[in-house]
């Protein structure tokens, strides 16, 4: 009996152990199965499409969501939807650029830019071309980059506003990399206008930052700070962490340059925090350099030297020649402060051997000025003379890129877009005279150089004065021109009318487009603007050489006709009406059944009445009668 009980107990013990083993095995299998299923949950087409939309509308940050973007790209290959996959591939290309994986991006672009399906998706093609142009710009493959630029220029006129923004964004990056400041500003201004019209906040931030950087290079720090803050405000409305961090850096850098290190450090720390979080070497190099510069200004030379030394390697790995050289120059400045002139001279010569790595003429000129000062202090006259000659060469190149003629024209254009009251003249600090005045010219060769510099400055000054005279005349014409229709504005046409009436008799007419509010309300202001442009074209194509017209206000126009014959006046306006119908038929978005007409009141002057004010009042009364009588007619009288 006892043995039987022992057997049963032993049997139960073994059974329990076996059940425990089976239980653990089942648990392990379930855990493995769960792990396999939960690692990379498959994305549906709807999920991929939603992710792409969020990224393209700047609701998701590229670098902080790179796993999801990569997954969307990989899984979209399997969905048998070429359009969706190409869009995911274009987003992935931008991710590779931001991750600084340039070799992988090059291969990626080679594969997809040959895809014939891209011709059916122009916006996606433009995203690929934007990535390609940025990559070629960084790689300094300028011939290939210019080929892409020409391709984008060819597509520009037939592109939608949103597509034009992509193109202008690509141009702004390219022209910045190639040190073409005038073109950078030009495309940034055009891009900003389109971005505002399209309510594209992220692109507004991008173009604001380009404008801020341009003003910074022009030494207009006040403007640079203004637009850097605008860029930051725009980016803070998005989830684009990278460009927000870059905006922090731009603002912090300008504040550093105007000697506000404490305020600058606030923004630079924010930029550095993001760059560190995504391990972006390029951003790190910029932020670390600026912080090292702050330490230098605070006379914390040891920490500044350590950070600058570290940053040389970071900038080298990121392939940023400017930051590498800037860090080296900061080190030689520290050596000078520490009285280590031999070390400073050795570092200076090392930078000089890599001077071609600078991306901008102004960077080269600034460095060569430092080299000149150091070589002078060490009595190395030949090297100092050579540095000064080269500095003048690069300063001249920079002046050519940032001349007042080019920049002022763009300023006026920008202030019109921003509707600011008045543009302040750009100032560029020409400090060559001041530099030379402080130096001691004891040797004959230095005096000869001084004379050469003085001669060049006189020639440059005379040239600038001559260009200013020409520009003032141009600005005067701009001030009298209506920006929408390119015809005379109210001020311009009133001046012309007063001048004409002083010389001879003429007919003064006020023209008003019929039911123009209906056009705007029905078809939108874009179509309304097109109708105004069409009327201007019709008038320009019809009027005789001595006749003139201008936009009097809104949809009203003032005409000066060189005739006092009533029938001639009516014939002229009949011709304009017929031409207007033909031109309006070409307006996209305007219903073909819609006929654009106008009413006019024309007052003929006489030898006893050439008062412009009275003639306008009379023409306005005649216009009112024409409107009351059913519109689409011309009333002509002599007061």
mmCIF file of C-alpha atoms in Angstrom, residues 197-430:
data_model
loop_
_atom_site.group_PDB
_atom_site.id
_atom_site.type_symbol
_atom_site.label_atom_id
_atom_site.label_comp_id
_atom_site.label_asym_id
_atom_site.label_seq_id
_atom_site.Cartn_x
_atom_site.Cartn_y
_atom_site.Cartn_z
ATOM 1 C CA UNK A 197 0.048 83.766 -51.277
ATOM 2 C CA UNK A 198 -0.046 79.980 -50.748
ATOM 3 C CA UNK A 199 0.026 80.256 -46.942
ATOM 4 C CA UNK A 200 3.100 78.021 -46.983
ATOM 5 C CA UNK A 201 4.443 78.861 -43.519
ATOM 6 C CA UNK A 202 7.522 76.621 -43.654
ATOM 7 C CA UNK A 203 8.656 78.048 -46.992
ATOM 8 C CA UNK A 204 8.085 81.562 -45.667
ATOM 9 C CA UNK A 205 10.487 80.680 -42.856
ATOM 10 C CA UNK A 206 12.997 79.318 -45.365
ATOM 11 C CA UNK A 207 12.988 82.457 -47.520
ATOM 12 C CA UNK A 208 12.973 84.775 -44.490
ATOM 13 C CA UNK A 209 16.141 83.049 -43.273
ATOM 14 C CA UNK A 210 17.808 83.415 -46.667
ATOM 15 C CA UNK A 211 16.987 87.139 -46.649
ATOM 16 C CA UNK A 212 18.263 87.454 -43.075
ATOM 17 C CA UNK A 213 21.526 85.728 -43.993
ATOM 18 C CA UNK A 214 21.923 87.997 -47.030
ATOM 19 C CA UNK A 215 21.460 91.126 -44.921
ATOM 20 C CA UNK A 216 23.962 89.709 -42.440
ATOM 21 C CA UNK A 217 26.572 89.321 -45.192
ATOM 22 C CA UNK A 218 25.809 92.934 -46.187
ATOM 23 C CA UNK A 219 26.594 94.041 -42.613
ATOM 24 C CA UNK A 220 23.022 95.280 -42.120
ATOM 25 C CA UNK A 221 22.607 93.626 -38.747
ATOM 26 C CA UNK A 222 19.337 95.356 -37.876
ATOM 27 C CA UNK A 223 17.643 93.975 -40.975
ATOM 28 C CA UNK A 224 19.316 90.608 -40.449
ATOM 29 C CA UNK A 225 17.895 90.346 -36.926
ATOM 30 C CA UNK A 226 14.436 91.460 -38.089
ATOM 31 C CA UNK A 227 14.164 88.756 -40.731
ATOM 32 C CA UNK A 228 15.895 86.092 -38.641
ATOM 33 C CA UNK A 229 13.171 86.624 -36.036
ATOM 34 C CA UNK A 230 10.502 86.419 -38.745
ATOM 35 C CA UNK A 231 12.017 83.127 -39.909
ATOM 36 C CA UNK A 232 11.999 81.791 -36.361
ATOM 37 C CA UNK A 233 8.365 82.795 -35.791
ATOM 38 C CA UNK A 234 7.380 81.048 -39.027
ATOM 39 C CA UNK A 235 9.254 77.824 -38.226
ATOM 40 C CA UNK A 236 7.864 77.697 -34.698
ATOM 41 C CA UNK A 237 4.438 77.242 -36.296
ATOM 42 C CA UNK A 238 5.680 73.994 -37.875
ATOM 43 C CA UNK A 239 7.179 70.754 -36.567
ATOM 44 C CA UNK A 240 10.332 71.124 -38.665
ATOM 45 C CA UNK A 241 12.917 70.828 -35.908
ATOM 46 C CA UNK A 242 15.942 71.063 -38.206
ATOM 47 C CA UNK A 243 15.039 74.363 -39.839
ATOM 48 C CA UNK A 244 13.810 75.768 -36.534
ATOM 49 C CA UNK A 245 17.232 74.935 -35.083
ATOM 50 C CA UNK A 246 18.915 76.584 -38.081
ATOM 51 C CA UNK A 247 16.793 79.692 -37.489
ATOM 52 C CA UNK A 248 17.913 79.669 -33.842
ATOM 53 C CA UNK A 249 21.505 79.490 -35.040
ATOM 54 C CA UNK A 250 21.098 82.312 -37.595
ATOM 55 C CA UNK A 251 19.585 84.630 -34.999
ATOM 56 C CA UNK A 252 22.138 83.668 -32.367
ATOM 57 C CA UNK A 253 24.989 84.210 -34.818
ATOM 58 C CA UNK A 254 23.873 87.743 -35.733
ATOM 59 C CA UNK A 255 23.457 88.647 -32.061
ATOM 60 C CA UNK A 256 26.975 87.342 -31.458
ATOM 61 C CA UNK A 257 28.336 89.523 -34.258
ATOM 62 C CA UNK A 258 26.814 92.668 -32.686
ATOM 63 C CA UNK A 259 28.435 91.710 -29.373
ATOM 64 C CA UNK A 260 25.402 90.394 -27.491
ATOM 65 C CA UNK A 261 26.927 87.071 -26.355
ATOM 66 C CA UNK A 262 24.519 86.330 -23.495
ATOM 67 C CA UNK A 263 21.417 86.802 -25.648
ATOM 68 C CA UNK A 264 23.101 84.906 -28.478
ATOM 69 C CA UNK A 265 23.867 81.948 -26.214
ATOM 70 C CA UNK A 266 20.158 81.426 -25.473
ATOM 71 C CA UNK A 267 19.417 80.721 -29.147
ATOM 72 C CA UNK A 268 22.644 78.826 -29.833
ATOM 73 C CA UNK A 269 21.990 76.431 -26.923
ATOM 74 C CA UNK A 270 18.537 75.676 -28.382
ATOM 75 C CA UNK A 271 20.082 74.978 -31.780
ATOM 76 C CA UNK A 272 22.831 72.825 -30.266
ATOM 77 C CA UNK A 273 20.276 70.808 -28.267
ATOM 78 C CA UNK A 274 18.430 69.790 -31.431
ATOM 79 C CA UNK A 275 21.582 69.029 -33.429
ATOM 80 C CA UNK A 276 22.830 66.806 -30.605
ATOM 81 C CA UNK A 277 19.463 65.026 -30.321
ATOM 82 C CA UNK A 278 19.582 63.959 -33.979
ATOM 83 C CA UNK A 279 23.396 63.659 -34.151
ATOM 84 C CA UNK A 280 23.658 66.113 -37.048
ATOM 85 C CA UNK A 281 27.352 66.834 -37.562
ATOM 86 C CA UNK A 282 26.861 69.822 -39.839
ATOM 87 C CA UNK A 283 24.585 71.606 -37.389
ATOM 88 C CA UNK A 284 26.872 70.691 -34.490
ATOM 89 C CA UNK A 285 29.854 72.253 -36.216
ATOM 90 C CA UNK A 286 28.048 75.571 -36.746
ATOM 91 C CA UNK A 287 26.628 75.754 -33.222
ATOM 92 C CA UNK A 288 29.873 74.664 -31.516
ATOM 93 C CA UNK A 289 31.891 77.226 -33.464
ATOM 94 C CA UNK A 290 29.568 80.056 -32.413
ATOM 95 C CA UNK A 291 29.685 78.958 -28.760
ATOM 96 C CA UNK A 292 33.488 78.735 -28.931
ATOM 97 C CA UNK A 293 33.441 82.273 -30.289
ATOM 98 C CA UNK A 294 31.394 83.406 -27.291
ATOM 99 C CA UNK A 295 33.932 81.811 -24.935
ATOM 100 C CA UNK A 296 36.672 83.658 -26.822
ATOM 101 C CA UNK A 297 34.882 86.996 -26.460
ATOM 102 C CA UNK A 298 34.466 86.278 -22.747
ATOM 103 C CA UNK A 299 38.281 85.738 -22.576
ATOM 104 C CA UNK A 300 37.799 82.094 -21.577
ATOM 105 C CA UNK A 301 40.624 81.127 -23.912
ATOM 106 C CA UNK A 302 41.317 77.579 -22.700
ATOM 107 C CA UNK A 303 37.709 76.383 -23.083
ATOM 108 C CA UNK A 304 37.369 78.257 -26.373
ATOM 109 C CA UNK A 305 40.547 76.617 -27.670
ATOM 110 C CA UNK A 306 39.390 73.143 -26.615
ATOM 111 C CA UNK A 307 35.972 73.553 -28.273
ATOM 112 C CA UNK A 308 37.480 75.041 -31.450
ATOM 113 C CA UNK A 309 39.964 72.161 -31.680
ATOM 114 C CA UNK A 310 37.140 69.645 -31.261
ATOM 115 C CA UNK A 311 35.069 71.464 -33.868
ATOM 116 C CA UNK A 312 37.763 71.222 -36.537
ATOM 117 C CA UNK A 313 37.299 67.441 -36.580
ATOM 118 C CA UNK A 314 33.482 67.717 -36.492
ATOM 119 C CA UNK A 315 33.475 70.179 -39.417
ATOM 120 C CA UNK A 316 35.941 67.986 -41.340
ATOM 121 C CA UNK A 317 33.704 64.906 -40.947
ATOM 122 C CA UNK A 318 30.669 66.943 -41.979
ATOM 123 C CA UNK A 319 32.528 68.236 -45.051
ATOM 124 C CA UNK A 320 32.089 71.908 -44.168
ATOM 125 C CA UNK A 321 35.203 73.763 -45.243
ATOM 126 C CA UNK A 322 33.991 77.145 -43.971
ATOM 127 C CA UNK A 323 33.479 75.902 -40.409
ATOM 128 C CA UNK A 324 36.758 73.998 -40.362
ATOM 129 C CA UNK A 325 38.687 77.084 -41.481
ATOM 130 C CA UNK A 326 36.691 79.385 -39.192
ATOM 131 C CA UNK A 327 37.586 77.174 -36.213
ATOM 132 C CA UNK A 328 41.251 77.259 -37.222
ATOM 133 C CA UNK A 329 41.129 81.062 -37.523
ATOM 134 C CA UNK A 330 39.541 81.254 -34.082
ATOM 135 C CA UNK A 331 42.418 79.164 -32.738
ATOM 136 C CA UNK A 332 45.046 81.462 -34.242
ATOM 137 C CA UNK A 333 43.189 84.463 -32.740
ATOM 138 C CA UNK A 334 43.398 82.764 -29.344
ATOM 139 C CA UNK A 335 47.115 82.067 -29.837
ATOM 140 C CA UNK A 336 47.645 85.762 -30.597
ATOM 141 C CA UNK A 337 45.798 86.752 -27.441
ATOM 142 C CA UNK A 338 48.002 84.337 -25.495
ATOM 143 C CA UNK A 339 51.134 85.821 -27.085
ATOM 144 C CA UNK A 340 51.925 82.557 -28.918
ATOM 145 C CA UNK A 341 52.764 84.273 -32.220
ATOM 146 C CA UNK A 342 54.732 81.373 -33.707
ATOM 147 C CA UNK A 343 51.784 79.026 -33.171
ATOM 148 C CA UNK A 344 49.447 81.658 -34.591
ATOM 149 C CA UNK A 345 51.674 82.105 -37.651
ATOM 150 C CA UNK A 346 51.887 78.360 -38.250
ATOM 151 C CA UNK A 347 48.094 78.035 -38.026
ATOM 152 C CA UNK A 348 47.706 81.065 -40.321
ATOM 153 C CA UNK A 349 49.899 79.453 -42.970
ATOM 154 C CA UNK A 350 47.887 76.231 -42.689
ATOM 155 C CA UNK A 351 44.643 78.140 -43.301
ATOM 156 C CA UNK A 352 46.291 79.967 -46.233
ATOM 157 C CA UNK A 353 47.104 76.624 -47.850
ATOM 158 C CA UNK A 354 43.363 75.790 -47.782
ATOM 159 C CA UNK A 355 41.989 79.221 -48.733
ATOM 160 C CA UNK A 356 40.100 77.784 -51.723
ATOM 161 C CA UNK A 357 37.911 75.846 -49.282
ATOM 162 C CA UNK A 358 36.185 79.101 -48.298
ATOM 163 C CA UNK A 359 32.783 79.321 -50.011
ATOM 164 C CA UNK A 360 32.515 83.134 -50.109
ATOM 165 C CA UNK A 361 34.737 85.951 -51.264
ATOM 166 C CA UNK A 362 34.019 87.950 -48.111
ATOM 167 C CA UNK A 363 35.266 85.071 -45.919
ATOM 168 C CA UNK A 364 38.527 85.032 -47.865
ATOM 169 C CA UNK A 365 38.872 88.814 -47.618
ATOM 170 C CA UNK A 366 38.251 88.824 -43.846
ATOM 171 C CA UNK A 367 40.824 86.085 -43.321
ATOM 172 C CA UNK A 368 43.401 87.809 -45.543
ATOM 173 C CA UNK A 369 42.975 90.970 -43.504
ATOM 174 C CA UNK A 370 43.905 88.970 -40.386
ATOM 175 C CA UNK A 371 46.838 87.447 -42.252
ATOM 176 C CA UNK A 372 48.036 90.874 -43.313
ATOM 177 C CA UNK A 373 47.949 92.155 -39.729
ATOM 178 C CA UNK A 374 49.782 89.122 -38.357
ATOM 179 C CA UNK A 375 52.480 89.146 -41.037
ATOM 180 C CA UNK A 376 52.992 92.904 -40.485
ATOM 181 C CA UNK A 377 53.418 92.358 -36.756
ATOM 182 C CA UNK A 378 56.042 89.679 -37.526
ATOM 183 C CA UNK A 379 57.807 91.960 -40.073
ATOM 184 C CA UNK A 380 57.131 89.493 -42.896
ATOM 185 C CA UNK A 381 56.602 92.258 -45.447
ATOM 186 C CA UNK A 382 56.357 90.162 -48.611
ATOM 187 C CA UNK A 383 53.672 87.920 -47.116
ATOM 188 C CA UNK A 384 51.813 90.978 -45.801
ATOM 189 C CA UNK A 385 51.910 92.662 -49.229
ATOM 190 C CA UNK A 386 50.682 89.479 -50.926
ATOM 191 C CA UNK A 387 47.847 89.132 -48.393
ATOM 192 C CA UNK A 388 46.757 92.735 -48.963
ATOM 193 C CA UNK A 389 46.718 92.322 -52.761
ATOM 194 C CA UNK A 390 44.634 89.176 -52.517
ATOM 195 C CA UNK A 391 42.311 90.819 -49.999
ATOM 196 C CA UNK A 392 41.597 93.626 -52.464
ATOM 197 C CA UNK A 393 40.832 91.088 -55.189
ATOM 198 C CA UNK A 394 38.279 89.256 -53.049
ATOM 199 C CA UNK A 395 36.785 92.494 -51.694
ATOM 200 C CA UNK A 396 36.233 93.583 -55.290
ATOM 201 C CA UNK A 397 34.465 90.292 -56.049
ATOM 202 C CA UNK A 398 32.301 90.735 -52.986
ATOM 203 C CA UNK A 399 31.430 94.320 -53.979
ATOM 204 C CA UNK A 400 30.411 93.095 -57.413
ATOM 205 C CA UNK A 401 28.089 90.535 -55.790
ATOM 206 C CA UNK A 402 26.630 93.045 -53.335
ATOM 207 C CA UNK A 403 26.720 96.361 -55.206
ATOM 208 C CA UNK A 404 24.219 99.031 -54.202
ATOM 209 C CA UNK A 405 22.700 99.010 -57.679
ATOM 210 C CA UNK A 406 21.711 95.364 -57.406
ATOM 211 C CA UNK A 407 20.688 95.370 -53.769
ATOM 212 C CA UNK A 408 18.680 98.604 -53.756
ATOM 213 C CA UNK A 409 16.517 97.413 -56.627
ATOM 214 C CA UNK A 410 15.747 94.247 -54.721
ATOM 215 C CA UNK A 411 15.081 96.190 -51.515
ATOM 216 C CA UNK A 412 12.420 98.276 -53.216
ATOM 217 C CA UNK A 413 10.843 95.139 -54.654
ATOM 218 C CA UNK A 414 10.820 93.501 -51.236
ATOM 219 C CA UNK A 415 9.354 96.519 -49.437
ATOM 220 C CA UNK A 416 6.499 96.597 -51.965
ATOM 221 C CA UNK A 417 5.740 92.942 -51.224
ATOM 222 C CA UNK A 418 5.890 93.563 -47.478
ATOM 223 C CA UNK A 419 3.905 96.819 -47.829
ATOM 224 C CA UNK A 420 6.310 98.658 -45.599
ATOM 225 C CA UNK A 421 6.184 102.458 -45.645
ATOM 226 C CA UNK A 422 9.765 103.167 -46.616
ATOM 227 C CA UNK A 423 12.951 101.316 -47.429
ATOM 228 C CA UNK A 424 16.125 102.209 -45.560
ATOM 229 C CA UNK A 425 19.194 102.404 -47.693
ATOM 230 C CA UNK A 426 21.530 99.449 -47.301
ATOM 231 C CA UNK A 427 24.861 100.357 -45.808
ATOM 232 C CA UNK A 428 27.975 98.383 -46.386
ATOM 233 C CA UNK A 429 30.926 99.243 -44.175
ATOM 234 C CA UNK A 430 33.836 99.854 -46.477
#
